[in-house]
XYZ file of C-alpha atoms in Angstrom:
695
model
C -11.503 12.022 -37.610
C -9.237 10.484 -34.980
C -11.096 7.922 -32.850
C -8.263 6.635 -30.672
C -4.851 8.000 -29.805
C -1.565 6.214 -29.089
C -2.679 5.099 -25.640
C -4.906 2.406 -27.137
C -2.108 -0.189 -27.014
C -1.121 0.441 -23.370
C -1.855 -1.890 -20.436
C -2.451 0.756 -17.775
C -6.172 1.187 -16.947
C -5.498 4.902 -16.481
C -3.939 5.349 -19.902
C -6.672 3.275 -21.509
C -9.267 5.572 -19.943
C -7.767 8.344 -22.112
C -7.359 6.330 -25.316
C -10.525 7.834 -26.826
C -9.711 11.452 -25.973
C -9.348 13.828 -28.931
C -6.064 14.952 -27.354
C -3.232 13.348 -29.331
C -1.753 11.633 -26.277
C 1.543 9.774 -26.282
C 2.671 7.399 -23.546
C 6.033 8.292 -21.981
C 8.407 7.392 -24.823
C 11.359 8.791 -26.735
C 9.207 9.203 -29.853
C 7.204 11.924 -28.128
C 10.250 13.906 -27.025
C 11.870 13.543 -30.449
C 8.720 14.935 -32.076
C 8.732 17.842 -29.612
C 12.356 18.610 -30.495
C 11.715 18.410 -34.234
C 8.651 20.652 -34.041
C 10.053 22.891 -31.273
C 7.029 22.414 -29.055
C 6.773 22.276 -25.271
C 5.663 18.993 -23.717
C 2.404 18.809 -21.745
C 2.824 16.036 -19.155
C -0.302 14.866 -17.321
C 0.164 12.401 -14.462
C -2.654 10.652 -12.616
C -4.153 7.268 -11.793
C -7.302 5.411 -12.743
C -9.224 5.854 -9.470
C -8.419 9.574 -9.102
C -11.668 11.587 -8.885
C -10.258 14.923 -10.067
C -8.405 13.176 -12.885
C -11.835 12.052 -14.147
C -13.205 15.575 -13.771
C -10.344 17.163 -15.716
C -10.645 14.540 -18.437
C -14.353 15.209 -18.857
C -14.046 18.987 -18.764
C -10.893 19.416 -20.835
C -9.384 16.331 -22.447
C -12.700 15.114 -23.906
C -13.493 18.617 -25.170
C -12.696 19.097 -28.866
C -11.969 22.823 -28.509
C -9.405 22.211 -25.765
C -7.947 19.177 -27.545
C -7.504 21.071 -30.824
C -5.651 23.856 -29.057
C -3.465 21.411 -27.095
C -2.621 19.458 -30.240
C -1.488 22.684 -31.942
C 0.640 23.927 -29.044
C 1.943 20.835 -27.218
C 3.199 17.336 -27.562
C 1.035 15.712 -24.882
C 2.104 12.768 -22.696
C 0.038 10.730 -20.227
C 1.680 8.861 -17.325
C 0.136 6.493 -14.790
C 1.810 7.465 -11.518
C 1.324 3.952 -10.158
C 3.167 2.444 -13.114
C 5.907 5.083 -13.199
C 6.436 6.404 -9.675
C 9.983 7.359 -10.705
C 8.633 9.953 -13.142
C 5.905 11.073 -10.759
C 8.344 11.572 -7.880
C 10.586 13.929 -9.831
C 7.850 16.128 -11.250
C 5.757 16.119 -8.073
C 8.821 17.364 -6.179
C 9.120 20.147 -8.758
C 5.441 21.034 -8.347
C 5.750 21.187 -4.573
C 8.885 23.343 -4.794
C 7.294 25.798 -7.202
C 3.706 25.977 -5.938
C 4.020 24.858 -2.312
C 1.573 22.001 -2.817
C 0.843 19.055 -5.079
C -1.640 16.362 -5.945
C -3.232 14.584 -8.863
C -3.908 15.194 -11.645
C -0.386 16.581 -11.835
C 0.122 18.977 -14.732
C 3.670 19.703 -15.882
C 4.853 21.701 -18.874
C 8.452 21.121 -19.872
C 11.017 21.414 -22.611
C 11.633 18.611 -25.130
C 14.629 17.713 -22.914
C 12.233 16.834 -20.064
C 13.097 19.954 -18.042
C 10.004 21.426 -16.326
C 9.180 25.124 -16.239
C 5.511 25.140 -15.166
C 3.509 23.021 -12.702
C -0.030 22.752 -11.419
C -2.718 20.198 -10.674
C -6.353 20.396 -11.815
C -7.369 22.872 -14.532
C -10.998 23.297 -15.740
C -11.751 24.161 -19.361
C -12.391 27.853 -18.711
C -11.257 30.262 -16.018
C -13.351 29.649 -12.915
C -13.339 31.224 -9.435
C -9.765 32.410 -9.717
C -8.541 29.127 -11.220
C -6.914 29.356 -14.646
C -8.613 27.303 -17.351
C -6.952 25.027 -19.878
C -7.767 27.302 -22.810
C -6.103 30.339 -21.261
C -3.210 28.247 -19.900
C -2.459 26.775 -23.322
C -2.540 30.180 -25.017
C -0.336 31.705 -22.324
C 2.250 28.919 -22.541
C 2.314 29.229 -26.333
C 2.956 32.973 -26.034
C 5.752 32.494 -23.471
C 7.322 29.658 -25.476
C 7.447 31.716 -28.666
C 8.343 35.141 -27.258
C 10.464 34.342 -24.187
C 12.052 31.080 -25.243
C 15.503 31.768 -23.782
C 14.017 32.801 -20.438
C 12.082 29.529 -20.303
C 15.230 27.479 -20.963
C 17.245 29.392 -18.345
C 14.490 28.926 -15.782
C 14.372 25.192 -16.509
C 18.132 24.875 -15.952
C 17.889 26.594 -12.557
C 15.049 24.285 -11.552
C 17.090 21.199 -12.462
C 19.880 22.347 -10.134
C 17.301 22.827 -7.371
C 15.828 19.352 -7.935
C 19.246 17.726 -7.731
C 19.968 19.541 -4.477
C 16.693 18.320 -2.943
C 17.581 14.658 -3.599
C 21.129 14.924 -2.216
C 21.958 13.224 1.088
C 25.050 13.375 3.240
C 26.504 10.750 5.521
C 25.930 12.276 8.954
C 26.201 11.299 12.582
C 23.919 8.543 13.798
C 20.665 9.991 15.219
C 20.606 10.644 18.935
C 18.193 8.293 20.762
C 16.386 11.348 22.152
C 14.760 11.765 18.729
C 12.349 8.960 19.688
C 10.971 11.038 22.559
C 10.923 14.151 20.374
C 8.758 12.368 17.798
C 6.387 11.154 20.496
C 6.088 14.666 21.899
C 5.308 16.124 18.478
C 2.715 13.445 17.757
C 1.168 14.172 21.163
C 0.938 17.872 20.341
C -0.680 17.143 16.962
C -3.076 14.513 18.310
C -6.820 15.243 18.133
C -8.253 13.830 21.379
C -11.926 13.558 20.364
C -11.659 11.714 17.056
C -8.034 10.681 16.935
C -5.622 11.228 14.104
C -2.967 13.906 13.896
C -4.502 16.575 11.685
C -7.712 18.413 10.978
C -9.572 17.888 7.715
C -8.699 16.222 5.473
C -7.677 13.273 7.657
C -5.562 10.474 6.220
C -5.099 7.070 7.894
C -1.339 7.315 8.366
C -0.708 3.825 9.722
C 3.045 4.394 10.068
C 2.353 6.889 12.874
C 0.581 4.075 14.720
C 3.401 1.595 14.032
C 5.785 4.034 15.675
C 3.544 4.796 18.655
C 3.077 1.084 19.364
C 6.833 0.627 19.532
C 7.257 3.715 21.674
C 4.629 2.339 24.055
C 6.466 -0.992 24.133
C 9.771 0.756 24.838
C 8.579 3.206 27.491
C 5.223 1.982 28.765
C 3.749 5.409 27.951
C -0.016 4.856 28.232
C -0.728 8.073 26.344
C 0.903 6.498 23.317
C -1.468 3.536 23.434
C -4.443 5.841 24.047
C -3.659 7.837 20.903
C -3.554 4.616 18.891
C -6.800 3.225 20.280
C -8.692 6.502 19.971
C -7.662 6.781 16.325
C -8.416 3.189 15.362
C -11.782 3.184 17.152
C -12.874 6.489 15.596
C -11.869 5.319 12.124
C -13.680 2.008 12.519
C -16.887 3.762 13.633
C -16.686 6.508 11.018
C -17.880 6.726 7.444
C -14.324 6.236 6.247
C -14.937 2.539 6.982
C -17.243 0.667 4.633
C -19.592 -0.956 7.147
C -21.335 -3.064 4.492
C -18.541 -4.324 2.226
C -15.593 -3.659 4.560
C -12.343 -1.893 3.750
C -11.278 1.698 4.376
C -11.804 4.568 1.970
C -8.866 6.758 1.019
C -9.343 9.620 3.492
C -11.934 11.654 5.363
C -12.852 15.092 4.083
C -13.841 16.201 7.595
C -12.235 16.014 11.026
C -14.556 13.272 12.373
C -13.746 10.479 9.881
C -17.366 10.833 8.703
C -17.407 11.875 5.029
C -14.842 9.965 3.010
C -13.264 10.363 -0.369
C -14.636 7.033 -1.454
C -11.823 5.404 -3.408
C -10.192 2.354 -1.821
C -6.467 1.725 -2.193
C -4.767 -1.631 -1.701
C -1.923 -0.138 0.324
C -4.308 1.458 2.844
C -5.953 -1.902 3.494
C -2.554 -3.560 3.967
C -1.109 -0.974 6.329
C -4.280 -0.618 8.395
C -4.725 -4.389 8.631
C -1.225 -4.529 10.146
C -2.002 -1.631 12.506
C -5.170 -3.318 13.798
C -3.370 -6.675 14.053
C -0.533 -5.229 16.101
C -2.917 -3.285 18.321
C -4.826 -6.492 18.993
C -1.519 -8.096 19.992
C -0.766 -5.180 22.286
C -4.195 -4.968 23.953
C -5.924 -8.318 23.429
C -9.131 -6.450 22.482
C -11.168 -8.434 20.001
C -12.572 -5.424 18.155
C -9.146 -4.775 16.645
C -8.806 -8.389 15.554
C -12.305 -8.258 14.047
C -11.510 -5.128 12.047
C -8.278 -6.633 10.700
C -10.209 -9.736 9.683
C -12.857 -7.629 7.935
C -10.177 -5.781 5.977
C -8.674 -9.066 4.844
C -12.130 -10.404 3.956
C -12.666 -7.387 1.704
C -9.367 -8.063 -0.065
C -10.120 -11.752 -0.549
C -13.641 -11.178 -1.881
C -13.149 -8.049 -3.991
C -9.475 -7.379 -4.656
C -7.879 -10.745 -5.412
C -7.251 -11.937 -8.962
C -8.074 -15.508 -10.042
C -4.321 -16.178 -9.933
C -4.079 -15.035 -6.305
C -2.405 -11.632 -6.650
C -4.000 -8.397 -5.467
C -5.549 -5.624 -7.550
C -4.570 -2.009 -6.962
C -7.661 0.080 -6.221
C -11.383 0.762 -6.511
C -12.698 4.079 -7.767
C -14.693 6.619 -5.785
C -17.100 7.172 -8.685
C -19.853 5.090 -10.236
C -22.366 6.254 -12.829
C -20.500 9.553 -12.882
C -21.089 10.343 -9.191
C -18.649 10.094 -6.324
C -19.792 7.694 -3.615
C -23.048 6.683 -5.318
C -22.319 2.984 -4.822
C -21.881 3.427 -1.047
C -24.754 5.757 -0.084
C -28.136 4.678 1.336
C -31.615 6.144 1.461
C -34.307 5.056 3.860
C -36.167 3.790 0.803
C -33.251 1.466 0.008
C -33.507 -0.042 3.465
C -37.248 -0.645 3.080
C -36.522 -2.668 -0.062
C -34.349 -5.081 1.911
C -35.304 -5.135 5.596
C -38.431 -5.295 7.742
C -39.453 -2.494 10.091
C -37.722 -3.930 13.164
C -34.514 -4.554 11.227
C -34.595 -1.025 9.804
C -34.936 0.454 13.281
C -31.861 -1.441 14.452
C -29.784 -0.505 11.388
C -30.792 3.144 11.676
C -29.935 3.193 15.371
C -26.524 1.545 14.943
C -25.567 3.461 11.798
C -26.898 6.887 12.725
C -29.880 7.447 10.433
C -32.626 9.647 11.906
C -35.853 7.890 10.835
C -38.188 10.362 12.542
C -36.552 13.361 10.903
C -36.894 11.859 7.436
C -40.489 10.830 8.059
C -41.350 14.340 9.292
C -39.669 15.969 6.302
C -41.582 13.756 3.874
C -44.845 14.497 5.668
C -44.126 18.232 5.462
C -43.275 17.943 1.772
C -39.654 19.055 2.131
C -38.007 15.667 1.836
C -39.753 13.908 -1.024
C -36.368 12.894 -2.370
C -34.899 11.012 0.550
C -31.534 11.973 1.973
C -28.521 9.875 1.062
C -26.705 8.574 4.108
C -23.167 7.502 4.856
C -23.424 4.659 7.336
C -21.396 5.370 10.469
C -21.661 4.684 14.159
C -21.182 6.581 17.384
C -20.325 3.588 19.590
C -18.277 0.431 19.485
C -20.038 -2.910 19.187
C -19.593 -3.660 22.890
C -20.985 -0.231 23.842
C -24.048 -0.836 21.666
C -24.502 -4.280 23.231
C -24.528 -2.705 26.694
C -27.068 -0.076 25.643
C -29.327 -2.639 23.977
C -28.982 -5.016 26.928
C -27.639 -7.911 24.879
C -24.309 -9.656 24.488
C -21.638 -8.541 22.058
C -21.751 -11.994 20.469
C -25.533 -11.958 19.910
C -25.500 -8.418 18.545
C -22.594 -9.257 16.257
C -24.475 -12.238 14.811
C -27.638 -10.199 14.293
C -25.813 -7.315 12.612
C -23.863 -9.685 10.381
C -27.135 -11.111 9.056
C -28.435 -7.610 8.281
C -25.092 -6.599 6.747
C -25.214 -9.559 4.389
C -28.705 -8.584 3.195
C -27.559 -5.023 2.548
C -24.366 -6.250 0.899
C -26.317 -8.439 -1.524
C -28.652 -5.543 -2.369
C -25.745 -3.134 -2.887
C -23.977 -5.675 -5.065
C -26.725 -5.261 -7.683
C -25.743 -1.609 -8.163
C -23.292 -0.433 -10.811
C -19.881 -1.004 -9.246
C -17.082 1.552 -9.208
C -14.239 0.981 -11.661
C -11.590 -1.431 -10.397
C -7.946 -0.881 -11.294
C -6.932 -4.465 -11.879
C -3.236 -4.001 -12.477
C -0.944 -5.862 -10.101
C 1.930 -3.916 -8.552
C 4.818 -5.702 -6.883
C 5.303 -3.131 -4.112
C 1.652 -2.869 -3.075
C 1.291 -6.641 -3.272
C 4.310 -6.893 -0.981
C 2.520 -4.792 1.639
C -0.647 -6.872 1.357
C 1.254 -10.163 1.541
C 3.007 -8.945 4.688
C -0.386 -8.059 6.204
C -1.853 -11.501 5.475
C 1.267 -13.263 6.776
C 1.316 -11.195 9.968
C -2.402 -11.750 10.623
C -2.128 -15.433 9.737
C 0.515 -16.188 12.319
C -0.967 -14.006 15.046
C -4.583 -15.134 14.609
C -3.574 -18.762 13.922
C -5.459 -18.577 10.627
C -4.033 -20.839 7.877
C -6.332 -19.247 5.259
C -4.493 -15.933 5.585
C -1.096 -17.602 5.272
C -2.261 -19.551 2.223
C -3.539 -16.348 0.668
C -0.162 -14.696 1.234
C 1.676 -17.684 -0.228
C -0.482 -17.735 -3.358
C 0.157 -14.042 -3.940
C 3.899 -14.282 -3.473
C 4.001 -17.316 -5.785
C 2.342 -15.218 -8.473
C 4.957 -12.475 -8.102
C 7.866 -14.929 -8.167
C 6.486 -16.789 -11.175
C 5.068 -13.972 -13.300
C 6.962 -10.817 -12.338
C 10.570 -11.862 -12.247
C 13.120 -11.799 -15.058
C 15.591 -14.487 -16.014
C 18.386 -12.678 -14.175
C 16.319 -12.788 -10.957
C 15.355 -9.115 -11.009
C 11.791 -8.025 -10.430
C 9.310 -6.230 -12.641
C 6.967 -3.591 -11.275
C 3.615 -4.082 -13.013
C 1.529 -6.973 -14.348
C -1.702 -6.646 -16.284
C -3.521 -8.496 -19.024
C -0.881 -11.215 -19.257
C 2.076 -8.845 -19.463
C 4.693 -8.089 -16.823
C 6.712 -4.943 -17.518
C 8.659 -1.975 -16.117
C 11.899 -2.640 -14.188
C 11.250 -2.742 -10.456
C 11.925 0.167 -8.130
C 13.285 0.344 -4.586
C 9.784 -0.012 -3.131
C 9.180 -3.227 -5.072
C 12.257 -4.878 -3.621
C 11.839 -3.434 -0.128
C 8.132 -4.215 0.336
C 8.364 -7.680 -1.208
C 11.359 -8.477 0.994
C 9.339 -7.375 4.026
C 6.583 -9.790 3.015
C 9.069 -12.635 2.552
C 10.472 -12.108 6.048
C 6.938 -12.134 7.467
C 6.151 -15.285 5.488
C 9.244 -17.011 6.810
C 8.199 -16.263 10.385
C 4.668 -17.482 9.582
C 5.730 -20.749 7.896
C 9.468 -21.258 8.625
C 9.878 -22.099 4.939
C 13.509 -21.156 4.304
C 12.840 -20.557 0.605
C 11.262 -17.259 1.615
C 14.322 -16.274 3.591
C 16.583 -17.162 0.657
C 14.521 -15.006 -1.670
C 14.614 -12.122 0.804
C 18.402 -12.290 0.849
C 18.601 -12.497 -2.945
C 16.468 -9.393 -3.408
C 18.474 -7.574 -0.737
C 21.654 -8.401 -2.642
C 20.122 -6.935 -5.833
C 19.217 -3.764 -3.944
C 22.731 -3.392 -2.568
C 24.264 -4.029 -5.995
C 22.067 -1.779 -8.131
C 20.412 0.795 -5.850
C 22.911 1.613 -3.058
C 24.550 5.042 -2.975
C 28.198 4.089 -2.462
C 29.237 7.639 -1.631
C 26.610 8.758 0.887
C 24.615 5.668 1.791
C 20.936 4.911 1.354
C 19.096 3.539 -1.655
C 18.162 5.366 -4.830
C 14.611 4.874 -6.032
C 15.778 3.516 -9.393
C 18.495 1.048 -10.381
C 21.879 2.110 -11.707
C 20.994 0.680 -15.126
C 17.472 2.113 -15.267
C 16.121 4.851 -17.540
C 18.074 8.076 -17.157
C 15.689 10.765 -15.955
C 16.421 14.322 -14.824
C 17.646 13.182 -11.430
C 18.112 9.883 -9.657
C 15.897 10.465 -6.656
C 16.477 9.127 -3.185
C 13.512 9.284 -0.822
C 12.960 8.624 2.860
C 9.879 10.794 3.377
C 6.760 8.847 4.404
C 3.820 9.771 2.213
C 0.676 7.679 1.829
C 2.933 4.661 2.240
C 6.197 4.316 4.176
C 9.326 5.091 2.205
C 11.270 2.274 0.574
C 14.427 3.347 2.390
C 12.734 3.054 5.786
C 11.386 -0.424 5.062
C 14.716 -1.486 3.551
C 16.522 -0.352 6.706
C 14.302 -2.567 8.839
C 14.737 -5.470 6.418
C 18.512 -5.187 6.610
C 18.462 -5.161 10.395
C 16.102 -8.134 10.666
C 17.973 -10.175 8.076
C 21.249 -9.386 9.825
C 19.919 -10.824 13.081
C 18.392 -13.820 11.313
C 21.563 -14.751 9.468
C 24.297 -13.459 11.755
C 25.597 -11.303 8.875
C 27.180 -8.244 10.468
C 27.640 -6.532 7.103
C 23.882 -6.318 6.615
C 23.544 -4.695 10.028
C 26.208 -2.146 9.154
C 24.365 -1.305 5.926
C 21.133 -0.836 7.856
C 22.798 1.515 10.328
C 24.589 3.377 7.539
C 21.224 3.881 5.815
C 19.717 5.417 8.955
C 22.791 7.572 9.356
C 22.542 8.829 5.756
C 19.199 10.464 6.526
C 20.014 11.495 10.093
C 19.896 15.236 9.442
C 16.450 15.039 7.822
C 15.042 12.852 10.585
C 16.427 15.061 13.325
C 15.069 18.212 11.676
C 11.533 16.950 11.094
C 10.983 13.541 12.725
C 7.255 13.284 11.962
C 7.994 13.129 8.232
C 10.115 10.011 8.752
C 8.418 7.975 11.467
C 8.918 4.674 9.643
C 12.673 5.224 9.740
C 12.292 5.857 13.477
C 10.769 2.359 13.701
C 14.051 1.030 12.295
C 16.027 3.261 14.671
C 13.992 1.915 17.587
C 14.924 -1.618 16.557
C 18.587 -0.664 16.233
C 18.695 0.817 19.718
C 17.275 -2.387 21.167
C 17.075 -4.329 23.268
C 16.549 -6.938 20.559
C 16.193 -10.679 20.948
C 16.999 -13.627 18.720
C 15.092 -16.781 19.559
C 15.978 -20.095 17.944
C 13.545 -22.910 18.637
C 15.028 -26.355 18.143
C 12.440 -29.094 17.919
C 10.377 -31.298 15.692
C 8.508 -28.822 13.511
C 5.285 -30.870 13.651
C 5.396 -31.647 17.354
C 2.827 -30.121 19.691
C 5.399 -28.767 22.146
C 7.247 -26.976 19.328
C 4.030 -25.395 18.066
C 3.064 -24.304 21.594
C 6.439 -22.658 22.064
C 6.193 -20.866 18.725
C 2.666 -19.642 19.376
C 3.567 -18.339 22.825
C 5.895 -15.887 21.098
C 3.140 -14.685 18.773
C 0.420 -13.918 21.287
C 1.839 -10.598 22.455
C 3.246 -7.553 20.700
C 6.979 -8.272 20.438
C 8.460 -6.110 17.645
C 12.067 -6.604 18.773
C 12.119 -10.401 18.523
C 13.578 -12.385 15.645
C 12.441 -16.009 15.568
C 14.059 -18.954 13.750
C 13.074 -22.600 13.687
C 15.762 -25.282 13.665
C 13.798 -28.454 12.775
C 15.402 -31.419 14.509
C 13.647 -34.069 12.415
C 15.881 -33.120 9.455
C 19.557 -34.032 9.557
C 20.868 -30.983 7.716
C 18.011 -28.456 7.601
C 18.256 -25.593 5.102
C 18.277 -22.988 7.872
C 21.880 -23.959 8.694
C 23.113 -22.746 5.301
C 21.369 -19.403 5.852
C 22.059 -18.984 9.581
C 25.166 -21.094 10.282
C 24.999 -20.412 14.026
C 21.914 -22.659 14.238
C 23.960 -25.780 13.434
C 24.667 -26.453 17.096
C 21.190 -25.654 18.387
C 19.775 -29.022 19.372
C 16.778 -30.063 21.414
C 17.149 -31.167 25.031
C 15.906 -34.721 25.568
C 14.002 -34.537 22.281
C 11.813 -31.669 23.563
C 11.249 -28.270 21.987
C 14.094 -26.072 23.203
C 14.432 -22.293 23.090
C 17.764 -20.513 22.683
C 17.375 -16.856 23.637
C 19.951 -14.165 22.911
C 19.591 -10.544 23.998
C 21.707 -7.887 22.290
C 24.137 -10.576 21.073
C 24.444 -12.153 24.542
C 22.993 -15.677 24.753
C 21.320 -17.387 27.688
C 21.263 -21.070 28.540
C 18.685 -23.040 26.507
C 15.365 -23.900 28.097
C 12.466 -26.268 27.439
C 10.167 -24.284 29.734
C 7.907 -21.782 27.943
C 7.443 -19.580 31.012
C 11.210 -19.409 31.500
C 11.680 -18.515 27.839
C 9.152 -15.697 28.103
C 10.783 -14.451 31.300
C 14.090 -14.153 29.438
C 12.344 -11.860 26.923
C 11.127 -9.333 29.480
């Protein structure tokens, strides 16, 4: 009897989870499609990821079941794909699923011809028919019947679907978006905003950080206080809610309710990165320490739980442990009594919303012998609790931190959720950018060092001899040619690292990766970047995305990179490419701006006013450091900053940004050269004067 299938030799944690299934799984490979052609069988494609709750459920119910597996092995050639390893495959077939069914999600179930052309799509299927949902047994029998009796109809349908898929991914060079689209997006976000608990939807609620990035820039542009209020309401409600892990830190994937209370418990690296940047920027904008503290807690979680020994970042933590979703994170009153004394329990229950009296009464009445499981959440901010308890925020913070550490140590003895320990270039790029941004704004060298260690890992372990990136690293192996997101997100992190350290090697690398993108990913005819390289695997279509999903689109981030690098280097061609990219998606953005808010961030930058600041001075001198830090203390998204170190005769920045050659210090003092929209002012050694020029 078969004990392991062909997935046993894969590196993906998700594929390895299925290596013991009785289903005769193949990884995505030509061998599988050739076998399907030779045996004239349809292909069953199952796409998911290792921390996906419903992927686990479907595996247990269907793929581990010998009756289902036997039927599947007779009817299909079955292929498993990790969506995080192969987002190019996932994007194509998820688009098909959404077109055909009106929705999507994971596990993604696709049935297609041996030529990779889909004709059926769905998501989760139980073993047997249940509550109106088709089961795997009936589905397999039905597909077999259709494949054998209506074969020509299936092939014709698949051909029509391919034409539809190609049309969806087509873009046209259009007129540049009208600036009024910025106000339109703000108005639509305002209409969707939920005033009591923040966010822009009812349940389920996802932490869409790119909405907040946009609103911060709209507030900066217009001074609209409503914009800032929407941001603060959302961030405060999320931080208080159960979606935040109050004991181990980090945000869970999403909230199943409208109050951010009951989460889907998995934790994704990209959520931590994007939210850390949102809290960091909001701290810059408001100066409120609670936002800084939350950003720091997110980064602490990553450093303690999600960082490899080599310094790179793991991908995700599962929602499930011991077969139950959320078991690791839930608390009973009995748990608290094992760790804390009575006074400490009263404080924890008050802060984190556990009704002690109700539980005690239920136990006394005999209706609560098994104690309730609680999701820790709060109804007030730390400062509001301090006021109510008649103490200082500092004293309460210290006291709660001591209790948190006790609970953390106790929880750590539980069976931990599965950790997906693969390292992805794109998600690492987001996390590196978050550490670099927080490091420079909080004046925290540890964060910058963490970012530098991670980027060193990528540049040493995940780069080919020709300088091109690889997408995934695990168990000593780097593999899979990099996608648009890998180049775009890593370039973003390199720009942030340059501004945090003024190490020109990061700027050089950013330019090199941008050149690779323009050479191998750019659509010469219509503009914008394809998701895959011109010499990559030939799939059904070569997709081109700008839609913001759980993470911002690679095209949107690439547009911003091009614009920033253009201002940093004085390269007008890069600026033209950035504008052409925005123009390529103009019709989509104008039609539905809320689906493309990250591209609106790039548009906002393009419309200006933007500032280039070159600081000429001794890089180690106190006056130079004061001048640099004065530019970091407030939210200034339209400023590009370069350092021209005067202690070096021919600093490397001159070869990258030739215009800095003639920027010298006045009387040996740190000197700022400020340009606004390509018009330069006289240099100044006065920090207040420099800041005045930026208003």
